[in-house]
Amino acid sequence: MARTRTNAQRSIDPAAQQMLIRADELSLSTAFTRAEVMAACPIGIGSSAGICCKNCFMGPCRLTKDGQVGVCGATVETIAARNLARAVAAGSAAHSDHGRDVAFTLLAAAEGQAQGYEVRDVTKLMAVARKFGIPTDKRAVNDIARDVANKAIAQFGQQTGELIYIKTAPKKRQELWKKYGVVPRGIDREVVDVLHRTHMGDDQEAEHILKGAIRCALSDGWGGSMIATDLSDILFGTPSPRVGQVNLGVLKDDEVNIVLHGHEPTLSEMIVRAAGEPEMIQYAESKGAKGINLAGICCTSNEILLRQGVPSAGNFLHQELALLTGAVEAMVVDVQCIMQALPNLADKFHTKFITTSPKVKIAGGLHMEFDEHRALDQAREIVKVAIDNYPNRGAITIPDITNDIIPGFSQEYINYMLGGTYRPSFRPLNDAIMSGRIRGVAADVGCNNPRATQDKSHEFLVRELLKNDVLVVQTGCGALAAAKYGYSVGEAALEFAGPGLREVCEATGMPPVLHMGSCVDNTRILTVLTQMAAEGGLGDDISDVPAVGLAPEWMSEKALAIGVYAAASGASVIFGIDSPVGASDEVVRIMTETWEKALGGKMEFVTSDEEMLAKTLAHIDAKRASLGLPVYDAAKFGSSGDARIRELFARPAVTAEALYGGD
Ligand code: NFS
């Protein structure tokens, strides 16, 4: 196998590096090594090598020279816009379908048909019912839940009008969307619309094609994904902070390890419950194990980490590494981001690889199809398969590396955290930004990509942003990345934050990096930005707030959908790796200049970490300037007593006397 990178160039994570040595010892391939052997097709990467259209069978057409067109006459502009739009449609479909499945589970729960599920967060149910215009007065919880679920389900098939959540966006934003003609009518309709308009012989004007992509992405961000977030909160509880752990060291050498991988919280929540049942634990003990240990990967991990405190074995590129430990009795997957290499790799160990979604079967996996009507029984069966497999365990190698994380910063919690129970408010956050204590906000989200060094860009950006007094909010694999390097706990403020941000963190006790959930929970960031705009002092639209969205290690179509809806919502969005539209200067111009003029947000692809950072800070400072806020000046802050606290804590023992004086 041609090795072109050292393990340190493959991942900055020491746990990953250990497992990559193990993979070499066992002569097993991983995405890290396959990315080196598999030279990426140069067509469609960046600006230099042209672009390819596969939308009909007169081609595929490779356009590599200036002025070249496809067999049908399609230009580079049309092809670049069409390819991006199709990726956005696929990403929106995946995220939104997740929302649909949660809605059907809520419906079944409300009708008493979903074993193990019930409405856990009545307050959230009431809030969503109000948003949906569903009466709540003197009605039974399950009646309201049924109406909410049905209304959510109807959003997918709606043909005309606009999605319900659109009216929760800032007024100005709604106007801009109307004016630009991108208000989503129904979730499924917008996905179909993009697939139709990008079929051979349809829409052939780049900006118009991209309008379709925007409308589709908005149907995800202010539709399907928002339904996923809200209805998951109703069913499983709205997150609030708790302590968790991240990295491969969460696997146990003397317990049955079950790794839950994918995206949906539905089955995994039941597995958490089944694995905690005394009979199950006794059964595990009867097989020689000390207990049952659950761990997550990818966004299923985020879902059960922030609600149940189930530790995370890591982010996207850890899925194979977890199997390489030899300590996983079962890996249970649902949907999305599941590498096809997994069942083969599981075969090299005793690990059972179990697929559960009616949508996802993988050759070589054991398929135990999920049915929400008997989910708890199914979860018990799955846990039993894992326990029965424990005696088959061979040699194991678990890196002794974990880090603490405080996940669970939902918009509701941030509101409460800053304002208190009786006056929940974003006022303190807005004030901190207005004074310059917090320079601005950056969302660092999205995937890992084996073409780059795992976690390197996430870690760099989070570290540098904190140093520059930028509050970081996170979701998805980016959130798990930062946690691995110690950024997602309260103490991180003392060590990594600039003087102003540190003062705010000290006052509230919050970490300088807020873990807000899984990728569908990027909608929480939309809600927070909307509330910040509504609070006053930071303009009256999302595009006024000094905020930037970053996906430095993106790889999935879902990430593109998120990027497009964030830009269309008014955010400045920066993606790393490379550009899927770089072949067309015109498409690049539309996604930056045209979108910025029409919608106040833009989406760009930048390959260097330093440039991403510089652009982020420049954007934040420019927004501060247009709001008339004071120029960011770190020297103004940091003298509010925190230096003394640090000094005192550095001593062997802190006494009241030392802190408050002798009298
Ligand atoms: Ni988002 Fe989450 Fe991770 Fe990327 Fe995949 S798990 S939905 S797509 S890789 S962040």
Coordinates of N, CA, C and O and ligand atoms in Angstrom, one line a residue, residues 95 262-263 297-300 302 315-316 336-337 445-448 475-478 518-520 555-556 558-559 562, ligand 1:
H95 N -31.2 15.0 5.5 CA -31.5 15.7 6.7 C -33.0 15.8 7.0 O -33.5 15.5 8.1
G262 N -24.3 6.6 13.3 CA -25.3 7.1 12.3 C -25.8 8.5 12.7 O -25.0 9.3 13.1
H263 N -27.1 8.6 12.6 CA -27.7 10.0 12.9 C -28.9 10.1 13.7 O -29.2 11.1 14.3
I297 N -20.7 7.2 17.7 CA -19.9 7.8 16.6 C -20.8 8.7 15.8 O -22.0 8.4 15.6
C298 N -20.2 9.7 15.3 CA -20.9 10.7 14.4 C -22.1 11.3 15.1 O -22.1 11.5 16.3
C299 N -23.2 11.6 14.4 CA -24.2 12.4 15.0 C -25.2 11.6 15.9 O -25.8 12.2 16.8
T300 N -25.3 10.3 15.7 CA -26.1 9.5 16.7 C -25.4 9.8 18.0 O -26.0 9.9 19.0
N302 N -23.7 12.5 19.0 CA -24.1 13.8 19.5 C -25.5 13.7 20.1 O -25.7 14.3 21.2
N315 N -15.5 11.1 16.1 CA -16.2 11.7 15.0 C -16.0 10.8 13.8 O -15.6 9.6 13.8
F316 N -16.4 11.3 12.6 CA -16.6 10.6 11.4 C -15.4 9.6 11.1 O -15.6 8.4 10.8
Q336 N -26.8 7.4 7.3 CA -25.9 8.5 6.9 C -24.5 8.3 7.6 O -24.3 8.0 8.7
C337 N -23.5 8.7 6.7 CA -22.1 8.7 7.1 C -21.5 7.4 7.5 O -20.5 7.3 8.3
V445 N -18.5 23.8 12.4 CA -19.4 22.6 12.3 C -18.8 21.7 11.2 O -17.8 22.0 10.5
G446 N -19.6 20.6 11.0 CA -19.3 19.8 9.8 C -18.3 18.6 10.1 O -18.0 18.3 11.2
C447 N -17.9 18.0 9.0 CA -17.3 16.7 9.0 C -15.8 16.7 9.3 O -15.2 17.7 9.6
N448 N -15.3 15.4 9.2 CA -13.9 15.2 8.9 C -13.8 14.8 7.4 O -14.7 14.2 6.9
T475 N -21.6 22.0 16.2 CA -22.4 20.8 16.1 C -21.6 19.8 15.3 O -20.5 20.0 14.9
G476 N -22.2 18.6 15.2 CA -21.7 17.5 14.3 C -20.3 17.1 14.7 O -19.9 17.1 15.9
C477 N -19.6 16.7 13.7 CA -18.2 16.1 13.9 C -17.2 17.2 14.3 O -16.2 16.9 15.0
G478 N -17.5 18.4 14.0 CA -16.6 19.5 14.4 C -16.7 19.7 15.9 O -15.7 19.9 16.6
S518 N -26.2 17.8 17.1 CA -25.9 17.1 15.9 C -26.0 18.0 14.7 O -26.3 19.2 14.8
C519 N -25.8 17.5 13.5 CA -25.9 18.3 12.3 C -27.3 18.9 12.1 O -27.4 20.1 11.6
V520 N -28.3 18.1 12.3 CA -29.7 18.7 12.1 C -29.9 19.9 13.1 O -30.7 20.8 12.9
M555 N -17.2 17.1 4.0 CA -17.1 16.1 2.9 C -18.5 15.7 2.4 O -18.6 15.2 1.3
S556 N -19.6 15.9 3.1 CA -20.9 15.4 2.7 C -21.8 16.4 2.0 O -21.6 17.6 2.1
K558 N -24.8 16.8 2.7 CA -25.6 17.5 3.8 C -24.9 18.7 4.2 O -25.5 19.8 4.5
A559 N -23.5 18.7 4.3 CA -22.8 19.9 4.7 C -23.0 21.0 3.6 O -23.2 22.2 4.0
I562 N -26.4 22.6 4.3 CA -26.3 23.4 5.5 C -25.6 24.8 5.1 O -26.1 25.8 5.5
Ligands
NFS1 NI1 -22.9 16.2 9.5 FE1 -23.3 14.2 11.1 FE2 -20.2 14.1 10.8 FE3 -20.4 15.3 8.6 FE4 -21.5 13.1 8.9 S1 -21.8 12.7 11.1 S2 -24.7 15.0 9.8 S3 -22.3 14.9 7.6 S4 -19.5 13.5 9.0 S5 -20.7 16.3 10.5

